[in-house]
Amino acid sequence: MVRTVAALPEFYLAAARHHADAVVVVGLAASGWLACRSHAARHGAARELSSAACGIAFAAAAAGAALASRFLPLPTGIEPALEASLLLSRATLLGMTALLCAVAFLAANRSALLRAELRDRAEAERRLQHAKAAADEASRAKGDFLAVMSHEIRTPLNAVMGFANLLRESPLDDIQRSHVATIIAEGARLGALMNDILDLSKIEKGSLTLECVPFAPAEIAQDVLRLFGPRAAQRAVELRLEESDLSDLVVNGDPLRFRQILVNLVDNALKFTPRGSVTIALAWTKPSKPGGLGGLRTAVRDTGIGIEREKIAGLFQMFTQADSSTTRRYGGTGLGLAICRRLAALMGGEISVRSEPGQGSEFAVALPFRAEAAAAEPVVRLRMPATVPVRTAPVFGKRLA
């Protein structure tokens, strides 16, 4: 081992006298250039590899080798001390040249890879922008299609519903009256579905505008319970209202959309409650400062079948229900909760749900409103038409007239 180490300076001295060390540095530079090109090509960065940078690095290696051969020769017959000094200087020059050349090649290769990555990301972003533009165009086309089709379907549907109502008023036997009632019920269901689809389309397009008029939330809740009174009586389900002395509360907002949220939630609650009760609970949080926004929490609780926890997250997606068998057993399209969530967000609030299988569910909507101390404008009262049959239903502390 000692002999090998001692023989290394003599070996390098013999190579330096024949300029073999300079040739090795130039050869290594050429090999580095080829290696950079190969590596860049394997990673799709061949176009980004700078030939100028690689050429400059190779030229620097060749210049270093030429300088070493020209100004640091090792002739025979010189003093050992001078020979050792020249040998060390030559090795240092060629070593630094090789190191700088390697760093230059690595930098050029890394730069090519980064430029290729930026190019790929720019291309991906461009494709995403094109895909987004195509999706927006498809969404607009879908909205226009729904608007046109709604008009085309609603026109004959109105005629069918009108003649069905006229037919109901004519002399009919029990079987015929049952058939007419089925036509009217299914027509109303189709009309409600068309309204839901149009509302979703308007919300997605951002064309749904909200009113800001005074209304009484407790009265709207009573109207909603009156609407579902006959259906609840048929199912022997008790309808309740907990308003916490909010009968005189008047707020500024959109009463139609507030009522729509309540109708969807109570309809869902009745649909999945074979027995027990459905309760609307209203709670008002006063604003922290005069003239500020208060909070109205509207909860719809039922004693129905409940929902498993892992299925709650998908409830508010369009055309989604908690169970694939739900549509077959209870009907529905899965649009009601999606509309509720979007309307609540549009009104600056949010909707949450708590449920346990077999224990029922609670859907709570928290909405910000500004309370009216004294209504300067007439309060909006959404009453059911007189032609709709209304039955009484139990309420905490009062009955629905």
CSV table of C-alpha atoms in Angstrom, one decimal:
chain,number,residue,atom,x,y,z
A,1,MET,CA,0.0,0.0,0.0
A,2,VAL,CA,2.8,2.4,0.9
A,3,ARG,CA,4.6,1.6,-2.4
A,4,THR,CA,1.4,2.3,-4.3
A,5,VAL,CA,0.9,5.7,-2.7
A,6,ALA,CA,4.5,6.6,-3.2
A,7,ALA,CA,4.3,5.6,-6.8
A,8,LEU,CA,1.3,7.9,-7.6
A,9,PRO,CA,3.4,11.1,-7.9
A,10,GLU,CA,5.8,9.4,-10.3
A,11,PHE,CA,2.9,8.0,-12.3
A,12,TYR,CA,1.3,11.4,-12.6
A,13,LEU,CA,4.7,13.0,-13.4
A,14,ALA,CA,5.1,10.6,-16.3
A,15,ALA,CA,1.6,11.3,-17.5
A,16,ALA,CA,2.1,15.1,-17.2
A,17,ARG,CA,5.3,15.1,-19.2
A,18,HIS,CA,3.3,13.6,-22.1
A,19,HIS,CA,0.3,15.9,-21.5
A,20,ALA,CA,-2.0,13.0,-20.8
A,21,ASP,CA,-3.6,14.7,-17.8
A,22,ALA,CA,-4.7,17.6,-20.0
A,23,VAL,CA,-6.1,15.2,-22.5
A,24,VAL,CA,-8.0,13.4,-19.7
A,25,VAL,CA,-9.6,16.7,-18.5
A,26,VAL,CA,-10.8,17.5,-22.1
A,27,GLY,CA,-12.1,14.0,-22.5
A,28,LEU,CA,-14.0,14.2,-19.2
A,29,ALA,CA,-15.5,17.5,-20.3
A,30,ALA,CA,-16.7,15.9,-23.5
A,31,SER,CA,-18.2,13.0,-21.6
A,32,GLY,CA,-19.9,15.4,-19.2
A,33,TRP,CA,-21.5,17.2,-22.2
A,34,LEU,CA,-22.8,13.9,-23.6
A,35,ALA,CA,-24.1,12.8,-20.2
A,36,CYS,CA,-26.0,16.1,-19.8
A,37,ARG,CA,-27.6,15.7,-23.2
A,38,SER,CA,-28.6,12.1,-22.4
A,39,HIS,CA,-30.0,12.9,-19.0
A,40,ALA,CA,-32.0,15.9,-20.3
A,41,ALA,CA,-33.4,13.8,-23.1
A,42,ARG,CA,-34.6,11.1,-20.7
A,43,HIS,CA,-36.5,13.7,-18.7
A,44,GLY,CA,-38.0,15.5,-21.8
A,45,ALA,CA,-35.7,18.5,-21.4
A,46,ALA,CA,-33.5,18.2,-24.5
A,47,ARG,CA,-34.9,21.3,-26.1
A,48,GLU,CA,-34.3,23.3,-22.9
A,49,LEU,CA,-30.6,22.2,-22.5
A,50,SER,CA,-28.4,25.2,-23.3
A,51,SER,CA,-25.9,24.2,-25.9
A,52,ALA,CA,-24.1,27.6,-25.4
A,53,ALA,CA,-23.6,26.9,-21.7
A,54,CYS,CA,-22.3,23.4,-22.4
A,55,GLY,CA,-20.1,24.7,-25.1
A,56,ILE,CA,-18.6,27.4,-22.8
A,57,ALA,CA,-17.9,24.8,-20.2
A,58,PHE,CA,-16.2,22.5,-22.7
A,59,ALA,CA,-14.2,25.5,-24.0
A,60,ALA,CA,-13.2,26.4,-20.5
A,61,ALA,CA,-11.9,22.8,-20.0
A,62,ALA,CA,-10.0,22.9,-23.2
A,63,ALA,CA,-8.5,26.3,-22.3
A,64,GLY,CA,-7.4,25.1,-18.9
A,65,ALA,CA,-5.7,22.1,-20.5
A,66,ALA,CA,-4.0,24.3,-23.0
A,67,LEU,CA,-2.8,26.7,-20.2
A,68,ALA,CA,-1.4,23.8,-18.2
A,69,SER,CA,0.4,22.4,-21.2
A,70,ARG,CA,1.7,25.8,-22.4
A,71,PHE,CA,2.8,27.5,-19.2
A,72,LEU,CA,3.4,24.5,-16.8
A,73,PRO,CA,5.4,22.0,-18.8
A,74,LEU,CA,7.5,19.4,-17.0
A,75,PRO,CA,10.8,19.0,-18.9
A,76,THR,CA,13.3,16.4,-17.7
A,77,GLY,CA,16.5,17.3,-15.9
A,78,ILE,CA,15.1,20.1,-13.6
A,79,GLU,CA,15.6,20.3,-9.9
A,80,PRO,CA,13.3,18.1,-7.8
A,81,ALA,CA,11.9,21.1,-5.8
A,82,LEU,CA,11.0,23.0,-9.0
A,83,GLU,CA,9.6,19.8,-10.5
A,84,ALA,CA,7.3,19.2,-7.4
A,85,SER,CA,6.1,22.8,-7.5
A,86,LEU,CA,5.3,22.7,-11.2
A,87,LEU,CA,3.6,19.4,-10.7
A,88,LEU,CA,1.4,20.7,-7.9
A,89,SER,CA,0.5,23.9,-9.8
A,90,ARG,CA,-0.4,21.8,-12.9
A,91,ALA,CA,-2.6,19.4,-10.9
A,92,THR,CA,-4.3,22.3,-9.1
A,93,LEU,CA,-5.1,24.1,-12.4
A,94,LEU,CA,-6.4,21.0,-14.1
A,95,GLY,CA,-8.3,19.9,-11.1
A,96,MET,CA,-10.0,23.3,-10.7
A,97,THR,CA,-10.8,23.3,-14.4
A,98,ALA,CA,-12.4,19.9,-14.2
A,99,LEU,CA,-14.4,20.9,-11.1
A,100,LEU,CA,-15.7,24.2,-12.6
A,101,CYS,CA,-16.6,22.3,-15.8
A,102,ALA,CA,-18.5,19.7,-13.8
A,103,VAL,CA,-20.4,22.5,-11.9
A,104,ALA,CA,-21.2,24.3,-15.2
A,105,PHE,CA,-22.6,21.0,-16.7
A,106,LEU,CA,-24.7,20.3,-13.6
A,107,ALA,CA,-26.0,23.9,-13.5
A,108,ALA,CA,-26.9,23.7,-17.2
A,109,ASN,CA,-28.6,20.3,-16.7
A,110,ARG,CA,-30.6,21.5,-13.6
A,111,SER,CA,-31.6,24.7,-15.4
A,112,ALA,CA,-32.9,22.6,-18.4
A,113,LEU,CA,-34.9,20.4,-16.0
A,114,LEU,CA,-36.5,23.4,-14.3
A,115,ARG,CA,-37.3,25.1,-17.6
A,116,ALA,CA,-38.9,21.8,-18.8
A,117,GLU,CA,-40.9,21.6,-15.6
A,118,LEU,CA,-42.1,25.2,-16.0
A,119,ARG,CA,-43.0,24.5,-19.6
A,120,ASP,CA,-45.0,21.4,-18.5
A,121,ARG,CA,-46.8,23.4,-15.8
A,122,ALA,CA,-47.6,26.2,-18.2
A,123,GLU,CA,-49.0,23.7,-20.7
A,124,ALA,CA,-51.0,22.1,-18.0
A,125,GLU,CA,-52.4,25.4,-16.9
A,126,ARG,CA,-53.2,26.3,-20.5
A,127,ARG,CA,-55.1,23.0,-20.8
A,128,LEU,CA,-56.9,23.7,-17.5
A,129,GLN,CA,-57.9,27.1,-18.7
A,130,HIS,CA,-59.3,25.7,-21.9
A,131,ALA,CA,-61.1,23.0,-20.0
A,132,LYS,CA,-62.5,25.6,-17.6
A,133,ALA,CA,-63.7,27.7,-20.5
A,134,ALA,CA,-65.3,24.7,-22.1
A,135,ALA,CA,-67.0,23.8,-18.8
A,136,ASP,CA,-68.3,27.4,-18.4
A,137,GLU,CA,-69.6,27.3,-21.9
A,138,ALA,CA,-71.3,24.0,-21.3
A,139,SER,CA,-72.8,25.3,-18.1
A,140,ARG,CA,-74.1,28.4,-19.9
A,141,ALA,CA,-75.5,26.1,-22.6
A,142,LYS,CA,-77.1,23.9,-19.9
A,143,GLY,CA,-78.7,26.9,-18.3
A,144,ASP,CA,-80.1,28.2,-21.6
A,145,PHE,CA,-81.3,24.7,-22.4
A,146,LEU,CA,-83.1,24.4,-19.1
A,147,ALA,CA,-84.7,27.8,-19.4
A,148,VAL,CA,-86.0,27.0,-22.9
A,149,MET,CA,-87.1,23.5,-21.9
A,150,SER,CA,-88.8,24.8,-18.8
A,151,HIS,CA,-90.9,27.2,-20.8
A,152,GLU,CA,-91.7,24.5,-23.4
A,153,ILE,CA,-92.7,22.0,-20.6
A,154,ARG,CA,-94.4,24.5,-18.4
A,155,THR,CA,-96.8,25.7,-21.1
A,156,PRO,CA,-98.5,22.3,-21.7
A,157,LEU,CA,-98.2,21.4,-18.0
A,158,ASN,CA,-100.2,24.5,-17.1
A,159,ALA,CA,-102.8,23.5,-19.6
A,160,VAL,CA,-102.9,20.0,-18.2
A,161,MET,CA,-103.2,21.2,-14.6
A,162,GLY,CA,-105.9,23.7,-15.6
A,163,PHE,CA,-108.1,21.1,-17.3
A,164,ALA,CA,-107.4,18.7,-14.5
A,165,ASN,CA,-108.7,21.2,-12.0
A,166,LEU,CA,-111.7,21.9,-14.1
A,167,LEU,CA,-112.3,18.2,-14.4
A,168,ARG,CA,-112.1,17.8,-10.6
A,169,GLU,CA,-115.0,20.3,-10.3
A,170,SER,CA,-117.2,18.3,-12.7
A,171,PRO,CA,-119.5,15.4,-11.6
A,172,LEU,CA,-117.2,12.3,-11.1
A,173,ASP,CA,-117.4,9.0,-9.4
A,174,ASP,CA,-114.9,8.0,-6.8
A,175,ILE,CA,-112.6,6.2,-9.1
A,176,GLN,CA,-112.5,9.1,-11.6
A,177,ARG,CA,-112.0,11.6,-8.8
A,178,SER,CA,-109.0,9.5,-7.6
A,179,HIS,CA,-107.5,9.5,-11.1
A,180,VAL,CA,-107.9,13.2,-11.4
A,181,ALA,CA,-106.3,13.7,-7.9
A,182,THR,CA,-103.3,11.6,-9.1
A,183,ILE,CA,-102.9,13.8,-12.2
A,184,ILE,CA,-103.0,17.0,-10.1
A,185,ALA,CA,-100.6,15.7,-7.5
A,186,GLU,CA,-98.1,14.4,-10.1
A,187,GLY,CA,-98.4,17.6,-12.1
A,188,ALA,CA,-97.6,19.7,-9.0
A,189,ARG,CA,-94.7,17.4,-8.3
A,190,LEU,CA,-93.4,17.9,-11.9
A,191,GLY,CA,-93.8,21.7,-11.5
A,192,ALA,CA,-91.9,21.7,-8.3
A,193,LEU,CA,-89.1,19.7,-9.9
A,194,MET,CA,-88.9,22.2,-12.7
A,195,ASN,CA,-88.7,25.0,-10.2
A,196,ASP,CA,-85.8,23.3,-8.3
A,197,ILE,CA,-83.8,22.7,-11.5
A,198,LEU,CA,-84.3,26.3,-12.6
A,199,ASP,CA,-83.3,27.6,-9.2
A,200,LEU,CA,-80.1,25.6,-9.2
A,201,SER,CA,-79.3,26.8,-12.7
A,202,LYS,CA,-79.8,30.4,-11.7
A,203,ILE,CA,-77.6,30.0,-8.6
A,204,GLU,CA,-74.8,28.4,-10.6
A,205,LYS,CA,-75.0,31.2,-13.2
A,206,GLY,CA,-75.1,33.8,-10.5
A,207,SER,CA,-78.3,35.3,-11.8
A,208,LEU,CA,-80.5,34.6,-8.7
A,209,THR,CA,-81.2,37.9,-7.0
A,210,LEU,CA,-82.4,38.3,-3.4
A,211,GLU,CA,-85.0,40.7,-2.1
A,212,CYS,CA,-84.6,42.7,1.0
A,213,VAL,CA,-88.0,43.4,2.5
A,214,PRO,CA,-89.4,43.1,6.0
A,215,PHE,CA,-91.0,39.8,6.9
A,216,ALA,CA,-91.9,37.8,10.0
A,217,PRO,CA,-90.1,34.4,10.2
A,218,ALA,CA,-92.5,33.0,12.7
A,219,GLU,CA,-95.5,33.6,10.4
A,220,ILE,CA,-93.7,32.0,7.5
A,221,ALA,CA,-92.9,29.0,9.7
A,222,GLN,CA,-96.6,28.7,10.6
A,223,ASP,CA,-97.5,29.0,6.9
A,224,VAL,CA,-95.1,26.2,6.0
A,225,LEU,CA,-96.7,24.0,8.7
A,226,ARG,CA,-100.1,24.8,7.4
A,227,LEU,CA,-99.0,23.7,4.0
A,228,PHE,CA,-97.9,20.3,5.2
A,229,GLY,CA,-100.8,19.9,7.6
A,230,PRO,CA,-103.0,17.6,5.5
A,231,ARG,CA,-100.0,15.4,4.5
A,232,ALA,CA,-98.9,15.1,8.2
A,233,ALA,CA,-102.4,14.2,9.3
A,234,GLN,CA,-102.5,11.4,6.7
A,235,ARG,CA,-99.2,10.0,8.2
A,236,ALA,CA,-100.2,10.6,11.8
A,237,VAL,CA,-97.1,12.8,12.2
A,238,GLU,CA,-97.4,15.8,14.6
A,239,LEU,CA,-96.2,19.2,13.4
A,240,ARG,CA,-94.7,21.5,16.0
A,241,LEU,CA,-93.4,25.1,16.2
A,242,GLU,CA,-91.0,26.4,18.8
A,243,GLU,CA,-90.6,30.1,18.3
A,244,SER,CA,-89.3,31.3,21.7
A,245,ASP,CA,-91.5,34.4,21.8
A,246,LEU,CA,-90.5,35.5,18.3
A,247,SER,CA,-94.0,36.1,17.1
A,248,ASP,CA,-93.3,39.9,16.9
A,249,LEU,CA,-89.8,39.6,15.3
A,250,VAL,CA,-89.6,41.3,11.9
A,251,VAL,CA,-86.3,41.1,9.9
A,252,ASN,CA,-85.1,42.4,6.5
A,253,GLY,CA,-84.4,39.7,4.0
A,254,ASP,CA,-85.9,37.5,1.2
A,255,PRO,CA,-89.0,35.9,2.6
A,256,LEU,CA,-89.6,33.8,-0.6
A,257,ARG,CA,-86.1,32.1,-0.3
A,258,PHE,CA,-86.5,31.7,3.5
A,259,ARG,CA,-89.8,30.0,2.9
A,260,GLN,CA,-88.3,27.8,0.2
A,261,ILE,CA,-85.6,26.6,2.5
A,262,LEU,CA,-88.2,25.7,5.2
A,263,VAL,CA,-90.4,24.0,2.7
A,264,ASN,CA,-87.5,21.8,1.5
A,265,LEU,CA,-86.4,20.9,5.0
A,266,VAL,CA,-89.9,20.1,6.3
A,267,ASP,CA,-90.7,18.1,3.2
A,268,ASN,CA,-87.6,16.0,3.7
A,269,ALA,CA,-88.4,15.6,7.4
A,270,LEU,CA,-91.9,14.4,6.7
A,271,LYS,CA,-90.7,12.1,3.9
A,272,PHE,CA,-88.4,10.2,6.2
A,273,THR,CA,-90.6,10.3,9.4
A,274,PRO,CA,-93.1,7.4,9.4
A,275,ARG,CA,-94.3,8.3,12.9
A,276,GLY,CA,-93.6,10.8,15.6
A,277,SER,CA,-93.2,14.5,15.1
A,278,VAL,CA,-91.5,17.2,12.9
A,279,THR,CA,-90.6,20.4,14.7
A,280,ILE,CA,-89.5,23.9,13.5
A,281,ALA,CA,-87.5,25.7,16.1
A,282,LEU,CA,-86.7,29.4,15.7
A,283,ALA,CA,-84.1,31.1,17.8
A,284,TRP,CA,-82.9,34.8,17.5
A,285,THR,CA,-79.5,36.1,18.6
A,286,LYS,CA,-79.5,39.8,19.0
A,287,PRO,CA,-76.9,41.9,17.3
A,288,SER,CA,-73.8,42.9,19.3
A,289,LYS,CA,-74.3,46.6,18.5
A,290,PRO,CA,-77.3,48.6,17.5
A,291,GLY,CA,-78.2,48.4,13.8
A,292,GLY,CA,-76.0,45.4,13.3
A,293,LEU,CA,-76.8,42.0,12.0
A,294,GLY,CA,-78.5,39.4,14.3
A,295,GLY,CA,-78.6,35.7,13.8
A,296,LEU,CA,-81.7,33.7,13.1
A,297,ARG,CA,-81.2,29.9,13.7
A,298,THR,CA,-84.0,27.8,12.2
A,299,ALA,CA,-83.8,24.1,13.0
A,300,VAL,CA,-86.1,21.4,11.6
A,301,ARG,CA,-86.1,18.3,13.8
A,302,ASP,CA,-87.7,15.0,13.1
A,303,THR,CA,-88.0,11.6,14.8
A,304,GLY,CA,-87.5,9.7,11.6
A,305,ILE,CA,-85.1,7.1,10.3
A,306,GLY,CA,-81.9,9.2,10.8
A,307,ILE,CA,-78.7,9.2,8.7
A,308,GLU,CA,-75.4,7.4,9.2
A,309,ARG,CA,-72.5,9.7,9.9
A,310,GLU,CA,-70.4,8.6,7.0
A,311,LYS,CA,-73.2,9.5,4.6
A,312,ILE,CA,-73.9,13.0,5.9
A,313,ALA,CA,-71.1,14.7,3.9
A,314,GLY,CA,-72.8,13.7,0.6
A,315,LEU,CA,-76.3,14.9,1.5
A,316,PHE,CA,-75.8,18.4,0.0
A,317,GLN,CA,-74.6,17.2,-3.4
A,318,MET,CA,-77.0,17.4,-6.3
A,319,PHE,CA,-79.0,14.3,-7.1
A,320,THR,CA,-77.5,12.6,-4.1
A,321,GLN,CA,-79.4,10.8,-1.3
A,322,ALA,CA,-78.1,9.0,1.8
A,323,ASP,CA,-78.9,5.6,0.5
A,324,SER,CA,-79.3,4.2,-3.0
A,325,SER,CA,-82.6,2.6,-1.9
A,326,THR,CA,-83.9,5.9,-0.6
A,327,THR,CA,-85.3,7.0,-4.0
A,328,ARG,CA,-87.1,3.7,-4.4
A,329,ARG,CA,-88.7,3.8,-1.0
A,330,TYR,CA,-89.3,7.5,-0.4
A,331,GLY,CA,-89.0,9.2,-3.8
A,332,GLY,CA,-87.3,12.5,-4.4
A,333,THR,CA,-84.5,13.6,-6.7
A,334,GLY,CA,-81.9,14.8,-4.2
A,335,LEU,CA,-82.1,18.4,-5.2
A,336,GLY,CA,-83.8,19.9,-2.1
A,337,LEU,CA,-80.9,19.9,0.2
A,338,ALA,CA,-78.5,21.1,-2.5
A,339,ILE,CA,-80.8,24.1,-3.1
A,340,CYS,CA,-81.0,24.8,0.7
A,341,ARG,CA,-77.3,24.9,1.0
A,342,ARG,CA,-76.8,27.1,-1.9
A,343,LEU,CA,-79.6,29.5,-0.9
A,344,ALA,CA,-78.2,29.7,2.6
A,345,ALA,CA,-74.7,30.5,1.3
A,346,LEU,CA,-76.2,33.1,-1.0
A,347,MET,CA,-77.9,34.7,2.0
A,348,GLY,CA,-74.7,34.8,3.9
A,349,GLY,CA,-75.5,31.8,6.2
A,350,GLU,CA,-74.8,28.1,6.5
A,351,ILE,CA,-76.6,24.9,7.0
A,352,SER,CA,-75.6,22.1,9.3
A,353,VAL,CA,-77.0,18.6,10.2
A,354,ARG,CA,-76.9,16.3,13.2
A,355,SER,CA,-78.4,12.8,12.9
A,356,GLU,CA,-78.3,9.4,14.4
A,357,PRO,CA,-79.7,6.3,12.7
A,358,GLY,CA,-83.1,5.5,14.3
A,359,GLN,CA,-83.1,8.7,16.4
A,360,GLY,CA,-84.0,11.3,13.8
A,361,SER,CA,-82.3,14.3,12.3
A,362,GLU,CA,-81.9,18.0,12.8
A,363,PHE,CA,-81.1,20.4,10.0
A,364,ALA,CA,-80.2,23.8,11.2
A,365,VAL,CA,-79.9,27.0,9.1
A,366,ALA,CA,-78.1,30.0,10.5
A,367,LEU,CA,-78.8,33.2,8.6
A,368,PRO,CA,-77.8,36.8,9.4
A,369,PHE,CA,-80.6,39.4,9.3
A,370,ARG,CA,-81.1,42.9,10.4
A,371,ALA,CA,-84.1,43.3,12.8
A,372,GLU,CA,-86.7,45.9,12.2
A,373,ALA,CA,-87.7,47.8,15.4
A,374,ALA,CA,-90.8,49.1,13.7
A,375,ALA,CA,-91.7,48.0,10.2
A,376,ALA,CA,-91.7,51.1,8.0
A,377,GLU,CA,-92.9,49.0,5.1
A,378,PRO,CA,-95.8,46.5,5.1
A,379,VAL,CA,-94.6,43.2,6.4
A,380,VAL,CA,-94.5,40.4,3.8
A,381,ARG,CA,-97.0,37.7,4.7
A,382,LEU,CA,-96.9,34.5,2.6
A,383,ARG,CA,-100.3,32.9,3.1
A,384,MET,CA,-101.6,29.8,1.4
A,385,PRO,CA,-104.5,30.3,-1.0
A,386,ALA,CA,-107.9,29.8,0.4
A,387,THR,CA,-108.5,26.9,-2.0
A,388,VAL,CA,-105.9,24.8,-0.3
A,389,PRO,CA,-107.5,22.6,2.4
A,390,VAL,CA,-105.9,23.4,5.8
A,391,ARG,CA,-106.1,21.2,8.9
A,392,THR,CA,-105.1,21.9,12.4
A,393,ALA,CA,-101.9,20.5,13.7
A,394,PRO,CA,-100.5,20.6,17.3
A,395,VAL,CA,-98.0,23.3,18.1
A,396,PHE,CA,-96.3,24.1,21.4
A,397,GLY,CA,-98.5,26.6,23.1
A,398,LYS,CA,-100.8,27.2,20.1
A,399,ARG,CA,-102.7,25.6,17.3
A,400,LEU,CA,-102.5,26.2,13.6
A,401,ALA,CA,-105.7,27.8,12.5
